[in-house]
JSON list of C-alpha atoms in Angstrom, two decimals:
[
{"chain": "A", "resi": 1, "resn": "UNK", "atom": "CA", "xyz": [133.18, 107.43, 125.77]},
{"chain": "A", "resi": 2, "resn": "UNK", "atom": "CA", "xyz": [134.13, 108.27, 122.30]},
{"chain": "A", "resi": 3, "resn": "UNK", "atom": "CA", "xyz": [131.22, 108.24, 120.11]},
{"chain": "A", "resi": 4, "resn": "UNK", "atom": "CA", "xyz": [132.69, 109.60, 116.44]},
{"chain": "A", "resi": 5, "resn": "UNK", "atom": "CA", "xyz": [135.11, 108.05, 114.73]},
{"chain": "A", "resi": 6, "resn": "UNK", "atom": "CA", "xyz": [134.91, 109.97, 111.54]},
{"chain": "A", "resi": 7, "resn": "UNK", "atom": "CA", "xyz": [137.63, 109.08, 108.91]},
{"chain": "A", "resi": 8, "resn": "UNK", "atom": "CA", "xyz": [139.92, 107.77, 111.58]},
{"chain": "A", "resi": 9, "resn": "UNK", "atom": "CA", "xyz": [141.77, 105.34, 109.13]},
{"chain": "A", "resi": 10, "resn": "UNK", "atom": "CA", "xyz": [140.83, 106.81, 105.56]},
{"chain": "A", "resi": 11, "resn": "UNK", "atom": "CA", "xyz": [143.03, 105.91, 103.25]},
{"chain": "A", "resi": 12, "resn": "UNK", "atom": "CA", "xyz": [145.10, 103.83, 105.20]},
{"chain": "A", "resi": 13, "resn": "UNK", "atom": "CA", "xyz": [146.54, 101.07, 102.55]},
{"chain": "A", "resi": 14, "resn": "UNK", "atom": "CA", "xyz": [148.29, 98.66, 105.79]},
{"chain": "A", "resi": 15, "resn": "UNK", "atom": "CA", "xyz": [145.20, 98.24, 107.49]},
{"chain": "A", "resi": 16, "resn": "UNK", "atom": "CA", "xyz": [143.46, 94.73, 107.37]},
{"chain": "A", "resi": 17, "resn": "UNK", "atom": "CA", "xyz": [141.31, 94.64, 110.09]},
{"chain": "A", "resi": 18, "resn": "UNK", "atom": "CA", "xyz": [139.24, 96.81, 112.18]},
{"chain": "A", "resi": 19, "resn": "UNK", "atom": "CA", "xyz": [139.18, 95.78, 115.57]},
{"chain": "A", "resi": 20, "resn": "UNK", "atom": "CA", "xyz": [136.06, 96.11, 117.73]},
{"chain": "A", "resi": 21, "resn": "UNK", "atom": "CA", "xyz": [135.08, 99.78, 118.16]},
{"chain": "A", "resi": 22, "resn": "UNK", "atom": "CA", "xyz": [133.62, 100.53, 121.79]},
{"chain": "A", "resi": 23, "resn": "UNK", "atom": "CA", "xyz": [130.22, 100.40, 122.47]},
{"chain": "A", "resi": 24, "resn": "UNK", "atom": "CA", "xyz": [129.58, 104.13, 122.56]},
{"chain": "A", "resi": 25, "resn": "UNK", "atom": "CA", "xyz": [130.59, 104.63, 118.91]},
{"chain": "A", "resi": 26, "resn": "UNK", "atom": "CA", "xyz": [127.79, 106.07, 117.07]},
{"chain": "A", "resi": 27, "resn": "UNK", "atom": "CA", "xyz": [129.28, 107.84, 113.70]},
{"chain": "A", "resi": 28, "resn": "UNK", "atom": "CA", "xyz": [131.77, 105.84, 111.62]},
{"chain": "A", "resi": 29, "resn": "UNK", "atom": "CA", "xyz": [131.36, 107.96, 108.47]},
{"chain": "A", "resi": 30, "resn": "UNK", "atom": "CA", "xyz": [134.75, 107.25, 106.11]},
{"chain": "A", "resi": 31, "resn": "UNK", "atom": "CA", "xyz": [136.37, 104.94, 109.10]},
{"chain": "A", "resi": 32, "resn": "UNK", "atom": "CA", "xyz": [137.78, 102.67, 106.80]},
{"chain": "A", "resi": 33, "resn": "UNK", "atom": "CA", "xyz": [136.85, 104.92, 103.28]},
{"chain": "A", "resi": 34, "resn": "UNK", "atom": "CA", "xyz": [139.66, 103.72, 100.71]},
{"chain": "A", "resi": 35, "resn": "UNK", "atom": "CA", "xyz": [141.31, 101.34, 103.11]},
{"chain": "A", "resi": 36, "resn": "UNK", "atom": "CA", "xyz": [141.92, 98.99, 100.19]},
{"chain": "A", "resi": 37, "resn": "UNK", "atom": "CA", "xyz": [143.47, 96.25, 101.71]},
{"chain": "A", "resi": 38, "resn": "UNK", "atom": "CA", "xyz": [140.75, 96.00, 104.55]},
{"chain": "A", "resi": 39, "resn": "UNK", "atom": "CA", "xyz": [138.97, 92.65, 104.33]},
{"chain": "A", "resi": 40, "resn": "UNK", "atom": "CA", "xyz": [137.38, 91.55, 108.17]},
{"chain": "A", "resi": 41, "resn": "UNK", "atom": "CA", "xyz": [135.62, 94.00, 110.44]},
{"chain": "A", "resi": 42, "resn": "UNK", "atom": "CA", "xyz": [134.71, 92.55, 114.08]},
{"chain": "A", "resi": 43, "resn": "UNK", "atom": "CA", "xyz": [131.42, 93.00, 115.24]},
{"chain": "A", "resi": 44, "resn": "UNK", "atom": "CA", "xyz": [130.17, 96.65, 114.60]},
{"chain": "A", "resi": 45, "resn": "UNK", "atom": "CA", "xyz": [128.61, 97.91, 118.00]},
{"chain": "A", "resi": 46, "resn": "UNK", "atom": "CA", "xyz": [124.34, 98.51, 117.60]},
{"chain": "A", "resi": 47, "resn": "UNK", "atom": "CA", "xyz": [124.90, 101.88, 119.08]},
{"chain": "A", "resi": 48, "resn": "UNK", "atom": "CA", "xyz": [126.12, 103.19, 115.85]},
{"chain": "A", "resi": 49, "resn": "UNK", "atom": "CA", "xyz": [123.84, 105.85, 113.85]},
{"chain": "A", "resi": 50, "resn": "UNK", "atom": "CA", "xyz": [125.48, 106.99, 111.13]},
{"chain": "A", "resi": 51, "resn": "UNK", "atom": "CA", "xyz": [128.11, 104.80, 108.93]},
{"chain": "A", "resi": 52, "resn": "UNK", "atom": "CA", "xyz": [128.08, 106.66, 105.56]},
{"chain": "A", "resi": 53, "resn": "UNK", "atom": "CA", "xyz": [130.94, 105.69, 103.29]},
{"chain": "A", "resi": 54, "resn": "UNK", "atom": "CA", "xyz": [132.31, 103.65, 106.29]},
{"chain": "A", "resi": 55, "resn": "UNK", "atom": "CA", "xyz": [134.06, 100.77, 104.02]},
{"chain": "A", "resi": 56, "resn": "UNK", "atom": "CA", "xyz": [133.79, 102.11, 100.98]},
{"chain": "A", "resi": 57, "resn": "UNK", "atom": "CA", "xyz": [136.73, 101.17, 98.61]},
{"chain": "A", "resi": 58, "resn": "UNK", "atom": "CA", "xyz": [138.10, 98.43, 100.60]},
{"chain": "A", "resi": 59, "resn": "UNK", "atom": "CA", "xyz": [138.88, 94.37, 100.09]},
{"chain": "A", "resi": 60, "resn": "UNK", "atom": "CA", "xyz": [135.87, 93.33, 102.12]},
{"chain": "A", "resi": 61, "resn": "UNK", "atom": "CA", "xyz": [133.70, 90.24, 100.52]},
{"chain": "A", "resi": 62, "resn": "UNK", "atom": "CA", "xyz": [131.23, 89.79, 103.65]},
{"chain": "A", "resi": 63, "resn": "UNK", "atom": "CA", "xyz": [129.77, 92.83, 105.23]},
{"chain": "A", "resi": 64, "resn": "UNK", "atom": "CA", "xyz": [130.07, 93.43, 109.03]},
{"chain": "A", "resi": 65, "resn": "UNK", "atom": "CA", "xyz": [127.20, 93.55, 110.43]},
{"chain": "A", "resi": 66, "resn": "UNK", "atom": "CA", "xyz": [124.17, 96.30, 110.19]},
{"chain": "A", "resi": 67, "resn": "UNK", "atom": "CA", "xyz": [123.92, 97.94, 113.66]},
{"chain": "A", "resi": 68, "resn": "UNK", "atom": "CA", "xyz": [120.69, 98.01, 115.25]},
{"chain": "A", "resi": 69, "resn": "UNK", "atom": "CA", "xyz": [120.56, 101.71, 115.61]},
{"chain": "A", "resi": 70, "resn": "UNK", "atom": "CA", "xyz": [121.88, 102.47, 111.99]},
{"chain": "A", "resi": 71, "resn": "UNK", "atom": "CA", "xyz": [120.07, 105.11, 109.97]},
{"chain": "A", "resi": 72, "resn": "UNK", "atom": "CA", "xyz": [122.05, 105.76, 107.31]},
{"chain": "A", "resi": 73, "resn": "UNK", "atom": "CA", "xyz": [124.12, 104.44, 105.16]},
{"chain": "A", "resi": 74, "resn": "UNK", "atom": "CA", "xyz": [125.06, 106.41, 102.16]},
{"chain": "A", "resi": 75, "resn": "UNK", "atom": "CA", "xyz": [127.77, 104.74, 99.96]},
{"chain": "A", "resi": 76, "resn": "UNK", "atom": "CA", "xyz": [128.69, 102.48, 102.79]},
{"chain": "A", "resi": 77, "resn": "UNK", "atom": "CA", "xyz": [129.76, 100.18, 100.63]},
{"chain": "A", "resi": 78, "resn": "UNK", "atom": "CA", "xyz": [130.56, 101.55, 97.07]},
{"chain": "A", "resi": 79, "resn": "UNK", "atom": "CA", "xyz": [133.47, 100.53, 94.79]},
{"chain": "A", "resi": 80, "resn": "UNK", "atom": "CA", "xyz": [133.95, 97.14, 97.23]},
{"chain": "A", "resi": 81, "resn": "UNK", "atom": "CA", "xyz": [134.85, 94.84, 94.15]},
{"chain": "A", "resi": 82, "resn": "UNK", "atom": "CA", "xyz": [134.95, 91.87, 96.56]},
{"chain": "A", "resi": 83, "resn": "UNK", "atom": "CA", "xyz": [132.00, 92.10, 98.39]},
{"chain": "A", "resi": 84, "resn": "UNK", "atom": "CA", "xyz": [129.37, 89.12, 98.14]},
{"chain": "A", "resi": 85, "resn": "UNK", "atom": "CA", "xyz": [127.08, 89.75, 100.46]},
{"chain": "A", "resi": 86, "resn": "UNK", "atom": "CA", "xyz": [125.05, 92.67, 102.22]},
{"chain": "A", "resi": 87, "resn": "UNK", "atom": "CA", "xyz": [124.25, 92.83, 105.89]},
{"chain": "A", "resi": 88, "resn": "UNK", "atom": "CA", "xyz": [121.34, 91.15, 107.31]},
{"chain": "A", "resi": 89, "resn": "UNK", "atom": "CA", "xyz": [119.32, 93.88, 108.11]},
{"chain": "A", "resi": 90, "resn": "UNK", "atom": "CA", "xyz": [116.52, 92.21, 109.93]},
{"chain": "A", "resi": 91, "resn": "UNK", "atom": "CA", "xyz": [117.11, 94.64, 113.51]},
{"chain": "A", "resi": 92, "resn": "UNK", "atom": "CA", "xyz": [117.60, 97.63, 111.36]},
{"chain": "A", "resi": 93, "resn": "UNK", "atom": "CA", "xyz": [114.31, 99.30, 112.91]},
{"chain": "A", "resi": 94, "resn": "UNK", "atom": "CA", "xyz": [115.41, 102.59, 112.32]},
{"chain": "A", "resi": 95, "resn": "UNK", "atom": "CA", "xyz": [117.44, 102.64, 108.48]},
{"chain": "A", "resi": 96, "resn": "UNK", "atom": "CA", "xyz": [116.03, 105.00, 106.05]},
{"chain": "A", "resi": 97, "resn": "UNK", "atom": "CA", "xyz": [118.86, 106.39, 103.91]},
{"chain": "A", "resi": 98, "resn": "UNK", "atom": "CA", "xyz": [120.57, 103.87, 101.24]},
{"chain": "A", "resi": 99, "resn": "UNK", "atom": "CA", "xyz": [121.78, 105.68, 98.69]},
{"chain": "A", "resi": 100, "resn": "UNK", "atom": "CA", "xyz": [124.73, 104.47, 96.45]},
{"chain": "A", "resi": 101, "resn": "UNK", "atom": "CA", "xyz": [124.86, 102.33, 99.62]},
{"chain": "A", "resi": 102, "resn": "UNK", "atom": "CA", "xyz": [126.66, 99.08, 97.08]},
{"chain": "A", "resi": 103, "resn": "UNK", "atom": "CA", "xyz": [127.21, 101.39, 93.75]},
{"chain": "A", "resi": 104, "resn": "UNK", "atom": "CA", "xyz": [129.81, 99.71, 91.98]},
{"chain": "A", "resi": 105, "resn": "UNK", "atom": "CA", "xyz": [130.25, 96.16, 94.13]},
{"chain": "A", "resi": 106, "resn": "UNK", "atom": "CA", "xyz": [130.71, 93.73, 90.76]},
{"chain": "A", "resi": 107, "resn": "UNK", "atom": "CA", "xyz": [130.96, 90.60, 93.02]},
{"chain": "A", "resi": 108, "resn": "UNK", "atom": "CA", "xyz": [127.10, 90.68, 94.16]},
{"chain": "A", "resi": 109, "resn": "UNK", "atom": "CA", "xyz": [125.27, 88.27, 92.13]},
{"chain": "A", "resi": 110, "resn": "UNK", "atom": "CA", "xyz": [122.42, 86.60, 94.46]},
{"chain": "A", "resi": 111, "resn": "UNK", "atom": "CA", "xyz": [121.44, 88.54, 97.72]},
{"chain": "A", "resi": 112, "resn": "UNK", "atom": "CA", "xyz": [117.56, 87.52, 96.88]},
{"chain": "A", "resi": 113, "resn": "UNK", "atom": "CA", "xyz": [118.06, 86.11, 100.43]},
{"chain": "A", "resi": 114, "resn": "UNK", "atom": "CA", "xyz": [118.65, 89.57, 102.30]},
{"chain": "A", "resi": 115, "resn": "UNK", "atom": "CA", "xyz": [115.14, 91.73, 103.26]},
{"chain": "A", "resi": 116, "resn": "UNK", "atom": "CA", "xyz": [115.33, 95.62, 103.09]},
{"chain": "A", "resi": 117, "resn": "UNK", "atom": "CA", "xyz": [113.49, 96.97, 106.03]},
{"chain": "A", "resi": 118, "resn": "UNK", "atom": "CA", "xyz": [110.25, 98.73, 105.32]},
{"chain": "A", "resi": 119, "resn": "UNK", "atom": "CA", "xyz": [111.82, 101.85, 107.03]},
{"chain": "A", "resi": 120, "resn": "UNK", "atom": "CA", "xyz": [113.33, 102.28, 103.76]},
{"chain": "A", "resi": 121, "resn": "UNK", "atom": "CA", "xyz": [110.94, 104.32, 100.85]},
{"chain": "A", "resi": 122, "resn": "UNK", "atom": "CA", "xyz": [113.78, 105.30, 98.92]},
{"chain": "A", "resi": 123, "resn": "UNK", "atom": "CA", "xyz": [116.32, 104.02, 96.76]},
{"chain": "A", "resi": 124, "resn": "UNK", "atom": "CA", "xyz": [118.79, 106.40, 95.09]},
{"chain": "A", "resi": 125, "resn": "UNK", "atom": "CA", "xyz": [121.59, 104.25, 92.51]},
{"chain": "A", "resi": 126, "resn": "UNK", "atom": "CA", "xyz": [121.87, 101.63, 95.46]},
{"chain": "A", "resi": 127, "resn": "UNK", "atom": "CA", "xyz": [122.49, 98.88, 93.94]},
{"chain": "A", "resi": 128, "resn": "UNK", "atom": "CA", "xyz": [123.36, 100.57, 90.57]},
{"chain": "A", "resi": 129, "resn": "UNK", "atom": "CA", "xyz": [126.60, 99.38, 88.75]},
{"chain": "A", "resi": 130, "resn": "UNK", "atom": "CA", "xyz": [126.94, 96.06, 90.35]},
{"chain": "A", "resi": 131, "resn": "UNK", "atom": "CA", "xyz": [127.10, 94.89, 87.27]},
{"chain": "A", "resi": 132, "resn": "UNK", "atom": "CA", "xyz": [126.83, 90.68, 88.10]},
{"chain": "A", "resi": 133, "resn": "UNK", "atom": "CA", "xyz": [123.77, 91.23, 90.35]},
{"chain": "A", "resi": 134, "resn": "UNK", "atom": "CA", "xyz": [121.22, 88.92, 88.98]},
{"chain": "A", "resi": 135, "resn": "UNK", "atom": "CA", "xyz": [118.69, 88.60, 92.17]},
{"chain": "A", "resi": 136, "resn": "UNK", "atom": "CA", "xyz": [117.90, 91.53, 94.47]},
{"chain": "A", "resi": 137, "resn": "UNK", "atom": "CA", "xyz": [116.84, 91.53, 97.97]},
{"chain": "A", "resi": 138, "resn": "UNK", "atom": "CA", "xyz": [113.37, 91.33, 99.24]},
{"chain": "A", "resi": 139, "resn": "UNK", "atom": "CA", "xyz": [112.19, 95.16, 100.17]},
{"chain": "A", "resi": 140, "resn": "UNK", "atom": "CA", "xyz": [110.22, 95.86, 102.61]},
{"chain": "A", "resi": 141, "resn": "UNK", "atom": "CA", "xyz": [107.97, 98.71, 101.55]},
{"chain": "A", "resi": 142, "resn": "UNK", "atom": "CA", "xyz": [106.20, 98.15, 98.63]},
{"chain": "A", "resi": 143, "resn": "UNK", "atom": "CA", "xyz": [106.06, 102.02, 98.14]},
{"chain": "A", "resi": 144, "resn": "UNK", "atom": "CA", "xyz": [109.57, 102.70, 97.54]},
{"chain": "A", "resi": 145, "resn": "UNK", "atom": "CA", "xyz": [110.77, 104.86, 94.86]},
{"chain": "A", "resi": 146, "resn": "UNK", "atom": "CA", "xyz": [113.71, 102.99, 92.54]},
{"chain": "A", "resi": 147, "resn": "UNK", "atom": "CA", "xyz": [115.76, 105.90, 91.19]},
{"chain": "A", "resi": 148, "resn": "UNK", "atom": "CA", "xyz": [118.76, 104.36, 89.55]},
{"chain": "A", "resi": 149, "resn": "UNK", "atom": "CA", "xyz": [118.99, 101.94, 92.33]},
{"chain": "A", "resi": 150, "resn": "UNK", "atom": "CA", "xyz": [119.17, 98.53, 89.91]},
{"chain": "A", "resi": 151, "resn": "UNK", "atom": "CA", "xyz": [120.85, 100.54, 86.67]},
{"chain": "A", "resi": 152, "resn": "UNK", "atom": "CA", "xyz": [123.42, 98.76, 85.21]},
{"chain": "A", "resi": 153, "resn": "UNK", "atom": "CA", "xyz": [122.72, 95.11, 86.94]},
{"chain": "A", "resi": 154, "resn": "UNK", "atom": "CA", "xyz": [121.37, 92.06, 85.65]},
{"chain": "A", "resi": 155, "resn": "UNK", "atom": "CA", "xyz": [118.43, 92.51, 87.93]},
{"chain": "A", "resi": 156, "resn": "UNK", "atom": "CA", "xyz": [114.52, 92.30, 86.37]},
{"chain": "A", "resi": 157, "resn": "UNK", "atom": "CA", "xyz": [112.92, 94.69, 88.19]},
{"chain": "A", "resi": 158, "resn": "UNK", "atom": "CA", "xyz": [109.30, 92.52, 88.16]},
{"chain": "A", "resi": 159, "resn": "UNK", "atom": "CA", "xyz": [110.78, 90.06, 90.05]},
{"chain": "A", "resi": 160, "resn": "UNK", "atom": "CA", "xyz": [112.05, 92.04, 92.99]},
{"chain": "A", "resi": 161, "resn": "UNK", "atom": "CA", "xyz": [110.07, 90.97, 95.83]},
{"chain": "A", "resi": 162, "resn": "UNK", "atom": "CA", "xyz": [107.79, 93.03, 98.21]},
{"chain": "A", "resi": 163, "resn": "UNK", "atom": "CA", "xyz": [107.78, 91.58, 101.86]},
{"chain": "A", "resi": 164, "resn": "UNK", "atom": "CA", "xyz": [104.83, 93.04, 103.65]},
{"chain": "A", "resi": 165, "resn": "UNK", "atom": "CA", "xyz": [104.95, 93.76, 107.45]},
{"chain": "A", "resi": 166, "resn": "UNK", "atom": "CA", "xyz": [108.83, 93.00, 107.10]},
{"chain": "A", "resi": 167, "resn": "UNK", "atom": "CA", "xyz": [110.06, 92.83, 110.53]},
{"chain": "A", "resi": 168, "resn": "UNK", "atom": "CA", "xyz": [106.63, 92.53, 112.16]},
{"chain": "A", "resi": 169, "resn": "UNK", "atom": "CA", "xyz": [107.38, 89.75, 114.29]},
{"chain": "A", "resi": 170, "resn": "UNK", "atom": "CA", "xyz": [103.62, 88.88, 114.66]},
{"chain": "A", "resi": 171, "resn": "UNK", "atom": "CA", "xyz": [103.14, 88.16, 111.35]},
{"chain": "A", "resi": 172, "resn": "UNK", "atom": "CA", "xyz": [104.38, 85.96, 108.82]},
{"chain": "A", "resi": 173, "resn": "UNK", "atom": "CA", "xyz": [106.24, 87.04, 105.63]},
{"chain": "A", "resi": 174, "resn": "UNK", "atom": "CA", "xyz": [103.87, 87.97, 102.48]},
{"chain": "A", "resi": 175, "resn": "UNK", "atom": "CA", "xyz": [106.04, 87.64, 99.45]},
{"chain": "A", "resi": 176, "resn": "UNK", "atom": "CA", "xyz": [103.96, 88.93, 96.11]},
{"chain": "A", "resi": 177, "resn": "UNK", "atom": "CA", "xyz": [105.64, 89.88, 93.05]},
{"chain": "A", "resi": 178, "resn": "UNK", "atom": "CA", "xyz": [106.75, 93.61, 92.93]}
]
């Protein structure tokens, strides 16, 4: 029954792995914050709300996975050097907070593949710092305010695509140029 799990293994330098959390977990702000030799998570349950600055600081290159339930995800992922990759966020129904979410992760180049859910209208210094990311992710509302959120990347901010009715699974994908 535990549901918080709030800087259980912060700063822990040993730990490689997290091992599947229960099911009821909802909040893993700073689990695994400055863990820097963690590099595999097992599946994250989709009963988990909150996971700000969950694996931030660690050896991860591929992201667990985005929990359905997730809403926020502040610096989940800042200063991860290794990390090539950010979740597929395509159940993410409810995500609205991104902020710093991959400040700082030098490894992304390409995640052009990856959609931002349309839940999302606001991007504070998200993706700011990467400094190798070429291609950004689709985003799915084309209303979103960019604050900082591509500074210091390689990213060209006209070619960012704008999915419209991202998620909608009755439609099909509209990609224009943003």
């Amino acid at each position: 029954g535990i549901e918080i799990f709030d800087g259980t293994f912060m700063n822990n330098i040993k730990l490689e792995k997290l091992c599947q959390l229960p099911e009821t977990a909802k909040n893993i702000i700073h689990i695994c914050h400055g863990c820097t030799r963690l590099q595999e998570v097992e599946k994250l349950p989709d009963a988990i709300e909150e996971m700000d600055w969950a694996f931030a600081e660690t050896a991860i290159e591929l992201p667990p996975n985005a929990p359905r339930d997730v809403r926020d995800m502040e610096a989940t992922f800042k200063g991860c050097v290794n990390l090539k990759d950010i979740p597929d966020f395509s159940e993410c129904h409810q995500l609205t907070h991104v902020d710093n979410m991959c400040q700082c992760c030098n490894s992304l180049v390409d995640i052009s593949h990856r959609m931002m859910p349309a839940t999302i209208d606001y991007y504070a210094a998200t993706f700011s710092d990467c400094n190798n990311l070429e291609l950004a992710p689709a985003i799915g509302n084309p209303d979103a305010t960019y604050e900082w959120a591509f500074h210091n990347t390689k990213v060209n901010i006209d070619s960012i695509s704008v999915a419209d009715n991202l998620f909608d699974e009755d439609e099909k994908f509209d990609f224009t140029s943003y």
